[in-house]
Amino acid sequence: MTDNGNSERPTTRTGRSGRRKRGEGQHTAKERPSTIRDVAAKAGVSVATVSRTLAGNYPVSEEARTRVMAAVESLHYVINVHAKALSGRVAGPVALVIKDITGPSLAHVAAGVEQEAADRGRLSLVCATHDDPAREDALVQLMREQHAAAVLLVGSVVPDEAYKRRMIGYAQALDAAGSRLVLVGRPAPAPDMPVTVVDYDNRGGAFQAVSHLLVSGHRRVLFLGGEAGLSSGDERRAGYRDALRAHGAEHIEELDTTGTYTRASGYVRTRDALRAGLEFSAVFAASDMVALGALAAVREAGLDVPGEVSVVGFDDVPFATDLTPPLTTVRVPYEELGRTAVRLALGRADSPVGDDHVVLGTQLVIRQSVRRVNW
Amino acid sequence: MTDNGNSERPTTRTGRSGRRKRGEGQHTAKERPSTIRDVAAKAGVSVATVSRTLAGNYPVSEEARTRVMAAVESLHYVINVHAKALSGRVAGPVALVIKDITGPSLAHVAAGVEQEAADRGRLSLVCATHDDPAREDALVQLMREQHAAAVLLVGSVVPDEAYKRRMIGYAQALDAAGSRLVLVGRPAPAPDMPVTVVDYDNRGGAFQAVSHLLVSGHRRVLFLGGEAGLSSGDERRAGYRDALRAHGAEHIEELDTTGTYTRASGYVRTRDALRAGLEFSAVFAASDMVALGALAAVREAGLDVPGEVSVVGFDDVPFATDLTPPLTTVRVPYEELGRTAVRLALGRADSPVGDDHVVLGTQLVIRQSVRRVNW
DNA sequence: AGAACAGTGGTAAACGTTTGCCGTTCCCCC
DNA sequence: GGGGGAACGGCAAACGTTTACCACTGTTCT
């Protein structure tokens, strides 16, 4: 209970003038920031006039306006958003809930979100869950308290029953609070939910990538897939298999691997495949981080990329072009994803029934890590 | 007064069947979220009891508590932060004001800030200025309105008079509002200002990097410095010259270049130096992005790294280890920078006069882009 | 037995805005 | 010269909390 002295002054209703030297001045004067009343007093007008001058939505005489502005200036007055939010309307912030901001791709989503939100006069709140569902719960609750206009949940997940139940709960809770749940890069939990989904074409991207490898003459492609069950992982795997089928290439069980989206996992899986003597002339990594690991393992084995092994990644992280060789990969429009998410969530106030489900395209970016092979 | 037509329709008996084209009969009933009063009414107690039950700072009978909790549950009640902030105390958010979130290093600062803020129960607001001073002004003002507990300005600047004046203004304005200005990676505008500064050792890092090159036998080191006037750029340049002097190496004007911290700038400067026939056996790039450009230019000229040209960077971006060759560079503790900034800004409430100026160390990370040369 | 008191719970006054509802003025026009 | 407005400004009622005070119980001491 920090008893900050000056709240207990029940008798001084009008006591703004009582400039008692209450001597609590330890170090900083801890001056109460000035309120609209202080401004009104200084300008010699009523609070209503100050409010109206500042809002500019009501005629105020030139003279009153100048006096108010002068008072605002000299008192360094700033409005109190909390009070403003309590009465008039204040545009709620956009909340970005993310596993970890550090990931190169997630940072781009954040940039897109921030930009679009700022363009619409919204603030952006950023929170990390570190993959903890309990924290996610807490954050959604918190955002409801904050009157966030939209809550964006970003990043791939395992869409099991528990996940669906949680998302449905979030969707309804947020909808009831006048907010909107937006799932970015995650599947919708159920149809007809008050949810906006912004996803990208994992399957198509993987299809393009593997097709590129196949038409370049590769037949045996080591797939470094994501975790089984993970939405993006499964989609990319499906794209890989689609491509194999479409080009009449055999699906070889041992080459179709599963693991996390980490550099380490890519390294280990590639090294082990090499050690085990598995035959393959190309690697399709389900993420650029994984590709990084693969590149390291291949190189460590004394093999040249793309001379002896071709590599394709997924994500198009900013430095993909600076690797050696520059990495051919699938570009995911991360920034656009963030922007679209905000646009959709905030825009639906205007358009009655806008798109609630959008899938952005992905695109293969061909650089130099794939070599054409001839038989 | 959002009079959206159909809310005023007490007797819509027939209206339902008509399949109106207006299509907005959905679940968007726009229900006002429930307040503490609704909870009190439902639980059959007073608002005070509800508030006390939820706050848990006052004895409430077991029975009242259960009833309140049940009501909260069934109404999906969440507290309104604005109202709470207006009366009781609410911990203000931490604001991170940054040029652009996308930069690999800035994302790490953001992660550190978010983590430390979350640990202390604060929300993090992040905003991008895109290097626009006017926007920075606006954001500081906005953060004052938001009652941010701390405002972190991140990133190198040109510390001219205008900059100092602006920072002094911010510092005082924020201090008056009970907030705190924190400069991260930027110099203090003046002594004795209510500002917290968290910086890192640019000069020392550059000194280490160049010393490493010199003791490895290099005598002619091409320096790809930052823009003249930019605080971090000047410091790193000073470190470069310190090292030259300390090791008795000659300072060669043509090798001491200036430019932006971009890949393109690094590329162009290195290429031009090579074309001009400048002699150098090593490059010290003032940032890893610049190093990337240098690497590309060197390679393009058919030179081997580190065989013929050694390269050292600055920043230690996450993928530095994945370049070919893995880049020797100066590690900047970005995440720690963010954490420290928040810790200092928020912690000063406890300790009366904590450190207001901290400089974090930097450290050379030796990988494989430098080769020892013998004469 | 009466007082003092701990344990609860309710009342109502803040907190700083916005804005509906009324007064004033003052001007214009018939 | 009086009626009708427009232009402006003030009062006070929200907005949803927290919390200082007070009231009312039973207990537990004297």
JSON list of N, CA and C in Angstrom, two decimals, chain A residues 86-110:
[
{"chain": "A", "resi": 86, "resn": "LEU", "atom": "N", "xyz": [-12.21, 6.11, -20.77]},
{"chain": "A", "resi": 86, "resn": "LEU", "atom": "CA", "xyz": [-13.36, 5.82, -19.94]},
{"chain": "A", "resi": 86, "resn": "LEU", "atom": "C", "xyz": [-14.62, 6.49, -20.46]},
{"chain": "A", "resi": 87, "resn": "SER", "atom": "N", "xyz": [-14.46, 7.66, -20.97]},
{"chain": "A", "resi": 87, "resn": "SER", "atom": "CA", "xyz": [-15.67, 8.33, -21.47]},
{"chain": "A", "resi": 87, "resn": "SER", "atom": "C", "xyz": [-15.72, 8.23, -22.99]},
{"chain": "A", "resi": 88, "resn": "GLY", "atom": "N", "xyz": [-15.09, 9.14, -23.65]},
{"chain": "A", "resi": 88, "resn": "GLY", "atom": "CA", "xyz": [-15.10, 9.10, -25.11]},
{"chain": "A", "resi": 88, "resn": "GLY", "atom": "C", "xyz": [-14.44, 7.83, -25.60]},
{"chain": "A", "resi": 89, "resn": "ARG", "atom": "N", "xyz": [-14.36, 7.74, -26.89]},
{"chain": "A", "resi": 89, "resn": "ARG", "atom": "CA", "xyz": [-13.79, 6.53, -27.47]},
{"chain": "A", "resi": 89, "resn": "ARG", "atom": "C", "xyz": [-12.31, 6.71, -27.77]},
{"chain": "A", "resi": 90, "resn": "VAL", "atom": "N", "xyz": [-11.56, 5.71, -27.44]},
{"chain": "A", "resi": 90, "resn": "VAL", "atom": "CA", "xyz": [-10.14, 5.71, -27.76]},
{"chain": "A", "resi": 90, "resn": "VAL", "atom": "C", "xyz": [-9.88, 4.45, -28.57]},
{"chain": "A", "resi": 91, "resn": "ALA", "atom": "N", "xyz": [-9.12, 4.61, -29.62]},
{"chain": "A", "resi": 91, "resn": "ALA", "atom": "CA", "xyz": [-8.82, 3.44, -30.46]},
{"chain": "A", "resi": 91, "resn": "ALA", "atom": "C", "xyz": [-7.93, 2.48, -29.68]},
{"chain": "A", "resi": 92, "resn": "GLY", "atom": "N", "xyz": [-8.38, 1.28, -29.50]},
{"chain": "A", "resi": 92, "resn": "GLY", "atom": "CA", "xyz": [-7.60, 0.29, -28.75]},
{"chain": "A", "resi": 92, "resn": "GLY", "atom": "C", "xyz": [-6.36, -0.12, -29.51]},
{"chain": "A", "resi": 93, "resn": "PRO", "atom": "N", "xyz": [-5.39, -0.63, -28.82]},
{"chain": "A", "resi": 93, "resn": "PRO", "atom": "CA", "xyz": [-4.15, -1.05, -29.44]},
{"chain": "A", "resi": 93, "resn": "PRO", "atom": "C", "xyz": [-4.31, -2.39, -30.16]},
{"chain": "A", "resi": 94, "resn": "VAL", "atom": "N", "xyz": [-3.32, -2.72, -30.93]},
{"chain": "A", "resi": 94, "resn": "VAL", "atom": "CA", "xyz": [-3.26, -4.02, -31.59]},
{"chain": "A", "resi": 94, "resn": "VAL", "atom": "C", "xyz": [-2.25, -4.84, -30.83]},
{"chain": "A", "resi": 95, "resn": "ALA", "atom": "N", "xyz": [-2.61, -6.05, -30.50]},
{"chain": "A", "resi": 95, "resn": "ALA", "atom": "CA", "xyz": [-1.70, -6.88, -29.72]},
{"chain": "A", "resi": 95, "resn": "ALA", "atom": "C", "xyz": [-1.11, -7.98, -30.57]},
{"chain": "A", "resi": 96, "resn": "LEU", "atom": "N", "xyz": [0.19, -8.09, -30.52]},
{"chain": "A", "resi": 96, "resn": "LEU", "atom": "CA", "xyz": [0.88, -9.12, -31.28]},
{"chain": "A", "resi": 96, "resn": "LEU", "atom": "C", "xyz": [1.42, -10.14, -30.28]},
{"chain": "A", "resi": 97, "resn": "VAL", "atom": "N", "xyz": [0.91, -11.33, -30.35]},
{"chain": "A", "resi": 97, "resn": "VAL", "atom": "CA", "xyz": [1.34, -12.37, -29.42]},
{"chain": "A", "resi": 97, "resn": "VAL", "atom": "C", "xyz": [2.11, -13.41, -30.21]},
{"chain": "A", "resi": 98, "resn": "ILE", "atom": "N", "xyz": [3.34, -13.57, -29.82]},
{"chain": "A", "resi": 98, "resn": "ILE", "atom": "CA", "xyz": [4.27, -14.29, -30.66]},
{"chain": "A", "resi": 98, "resn": "ILE", "atom": "C", "xyz": [5.11, -15.20, -29.77]},
{"chain": "A", "resi": 99, "resn": "LYS", "atom": "N", "xyz": [5.61, -16.24, -30.36]},
{"chain": "A", "resi": 99, "resn": "LYS", "atom": "CA", "xyz": [6.40, -17.16, -29.55]},
{"chain": "A", "resi": 99, "resn": "LYS", "atom": "C", "xyz": [7.69, -16.50, -29.07]},
{"chain": "A", "resi": 100, "resn": "ASP", "atom": "N", "xyz": [8.33, -15.85, -29.99]},
{"chain": "A", "resi": 100, "resn": "ASP", "atom": "CA", "xyz": [9.63, -15.27, -29.68]},
{"chain": "A", "resi": 100, "resn": "ASP", "atom": "C", "xyz": [9.96, -14.25, -30.76]},
{"chain": "A", "resi": 101, "resn": "ILE", "atom": "N", "xyz": [10.23, -13.04, -30.35]},
{"chain": "A", "resi": 101, "resn": "ILE", "atom": "CA", "xyz": [10.42, -11.97, -31.33]},
{"chain": "A", "resi": 101, "resn": "ILE", "atom": "C", "xyz": [11.69, -12.14, -32.14]},
{"chain": "A", "resi": 102, "resn": "THR", "atom": "N", "xyz": [12.60, -12.91, -31.62]},
{"chain": "A", "resi": 102, "resn": "THR", "atom": "CA", "xyz": [13.93, -12.96, -32.21]},
{"chain": "A", "resi": 102, "resn": "THR", "atom": "C", "xyz": [13.99, -13.60, -33.58]},
{"chain": "A", "resi": 103, "resn": "GLY", "atom": "N", "xyz": [13.12, -14.54, -33.83]},
{"chain": "A", "resi": 103, "resn": "GLY", "atom": "CA", "xyz": [13.17, -15.23, -35.10]},
{"chain": "A", "resi": 103, "resn": "GLY", "atom": "C", "xyz": [13.18, -14.23, -36.25]},
{"chain": "A", "resi": 104, "resn": "PRO", "atom": "N", "xyz": [14.02, -14.45, -37.23]},
{"chain": "A", "resi": 104, "resn": "PRO", "atom": "CA", "xyz": [14.16, -13.49, -38.31]},
{"chain": "A", "resi": 104, "resn": "PRO", "atom": "C", "xyz": [12.84, -13.25, -39.05]},
{"chain": "A", "resi": 105, "resn": "SER", "atom": "N", "xyz": [12.03, -14.28, -39.17]},
{"chain": "A", "resi": 105, "resn": "SER", "atom": "CA", "xyz": [10.79, -14.08, -39.91]},
{"chain": "A", "resi": 105, "resn": "SER", "atom": "C", "xyz": [9.75, -13.40, -39.03]},
{"chain": "A", "resi": 106, "resn": "LEU", "atom": "N", "xyz": [9.70, -13.75, -37.78]},
{"chain": "A", "resi": 106, "resn": "LEU", "atom": "CA", "xyz": [8.70, -13.14, -36.91]},
{"chain": "A", "resi": 106, "resn": "LEU", "atom": "C", "xyz": [8.93, -11.64, -36.75]},
{"chain": "A", "resi": 107, "resn": "ALA", "atom": "N", "xyz": [10.18, -11.25, -36.79]},
{"chain": "A", "resi": 107, "resn": "ALA", "atom": "CA", "xyz": [10.47, -9.82, -36.69]},
{"chain": "A", "resi": 107, "resn": "ALA", "atom": "C", "xyz": [9.82, -9.08, -37.86]},
{"chain": "A", "resi": 108, "resn": "HIS", "atom": "N", "xyz": [9.78, -9.74, -39.00]},
{"chain": "A", "resi": 108, "resn": "HIS", "atom": "CA", "xyz": [9.16, -9.09, -40.15]},
{"chain": "A", "resi": 108, "resn": "HIS", "atom": "C", "xyz": [7.65, -9.01, -40.01]},
{"chain": "A", "resi": 109, "resn": "VAL", "atom": "N", "xyz": [7.08, -10.02, -39.45]},
{"chain": "A", "resi": 109, "resn": "VAL", "atom": "CA", "xyz": [5.64, -9.95, -39.19]},
{"chain": "A", "resi": 109, "resn": "VAL", "atom": "C", "xyz": [5.37, -8.78, -38.25]},
{"chain": "A", "resi": 110, "resn": "ALA", "atom": "N", "xyz": [6.19, -8.68, -37.24]},
{"chain": "A", "resi": 110, "resn": "ALA", "atom": "CA", "xyz": [6.02, -7.59, -36.28]},
{"chain": "A", "resi": 110, "resn": "ALA", "atom": "C", "xyz": [6.13, -6.24, -36.98]}
]
